[in-house]
Amino acid sequence: AVLTAKEFNVQLLVAIPLQASIMTACESGAPTVIRDPTSAPARAFVEIARKLLETLKERETAPAAAGPTISIE
C-alpha cells in the first residue's frame, strides 16, 4: 500500500492489517469496530474515518479551485 500510494502520489490514510477476523466480522454482519474495538484492524478503520473527516473539514474551509472556463465565439 505504501509503495502504491507513492507511485500514484496520493496520501496513504492508514494501512489495515489483514486478518481473518475482518472477513468473519463482515460475514456475520458485525463490523470489526463493534465486534472487537481494541483490535488493530478496528483501530485502523477508526483512524481512516478520523482522517477522512479531517480532510473533508479542511476542504470545506479551503477556497474553491478555479474551474475551467468555457467561451463560445
Coordinates of C-alpha atoms in Angstrom, one line a residue:
A1 CA 0.0 0.0 0.0
V2 CA 2.8 2.4 0.8
L3 CA 4.5 1.8 -2.5
T4 CA 1.3 2.2 -4.4
A5 CA 0.5 5.5 -2.7
K6 CA 3.9 6.8 -3.5
E7 CA 3.7 5.6 -7.1
F8 CA 0.3 7.4 -7.6
N9 CA 1.4 10.4 -5.5
V10 CA -1.6 10.1 -3.1
Q11 CA -1.8 10.2 0.7
L12 CA -2.0 6.8 2.4
L13 CA -4.6 7.2 5.2
V14 CA -3.6 4.1 7.1
A15 CA -2.5 0.5 6.5
I16 CA -5.1 -2.0 7.6
P17 CA -3.6 -5.3 8.9
L18 CA -5.0 -8.2 7.0
Q19 CA -6.6 -10.6 9.5
A20 CA -9.2 -13.3 9.1
S21 CA -11.3 -11.7 11.8
I22 CA -12.2 -8.8 9.4
M23 CA -13.7 -11.3 7.0
T24 CA -15.5 -13.2 9.8
A25 CA -16.9 -9.9 11.2
C26 CA -18.1 -8.8 7.7
E27 CA -19.8 -12.1 7.0
S28 CA -21.6 -12.1 10.4
G29 CA -22.9 -8.6 9.9
A30 CA -21.0 -7.2 12.9
P31 CA -18.4 -4.6 11.9
T32 CA -14.9 -5.1 13.2
V33 CA -15.1 -1.8 15.2
I34 CA -18.1 -3.1 17.1
R35 CA -17.1 -6.8 17.4
D36 CA -13.5 -6.2 18.6
P37 CA -13.0 -2.4 19.0
T38 CA -9.5 -2.8 20.5
S39 CA -8.1 -4.9 17.7
A40 CA -5.5 -3.5 15.3
P41 CA -7.9 -3.6 12.3
A42 CA -10.7 -1.8 14.3
R43 CA -8.2 0.9 15.3
A44 CA -7.1 1.3 11.7
F45 CA -10.7 1.7 10.5
V46 CA -11.4 4.3 13.1
E47 CA -8.2 6.1 12.1
I48 CA -9.3 6.1 8.4
A49 CA -12.6 7.6 9.4
R50 CA -10.9 10.3 11.5
K51 CA -8.5 11.3 8.7
L52 CA -11.3 11.4 6.1
L53 CA -13.4 13.6 8.3
E54 CA -10.4 15.9 8.9
T55 CA -9.7 16.1 5.2
L56 CA -13.3 16.9 4.4
K57 CA -13.4 19.6 7.0
E58 CA -10.2 21.1 5.5
R59 CA -11.7 21.1 2.0
E60 CA -14.9 22.8 3.4
T61 CA -12.9 25.8 4.5
A62 CA -10.4 25.9 1.6
P63 CA -11.0 28.3 -1.2
A64 CA -12.6 26.6 -4.2
A65 CA -10.2 25.9 -7.0
A66 CA -11.0 27.8 -10.2
G67 CA -12.8 25.6 -12.6
P68 CA -12.4 25.6 -16.4
T69 CA -13.9 28.4 -18.4
I70 CA -16.0 27.8 -21.5
S71 CA -16.2 30.5 -24.1
I72 CA -18.3 30.4 -27.2
E73 CA -17.3 32.7 -30.1

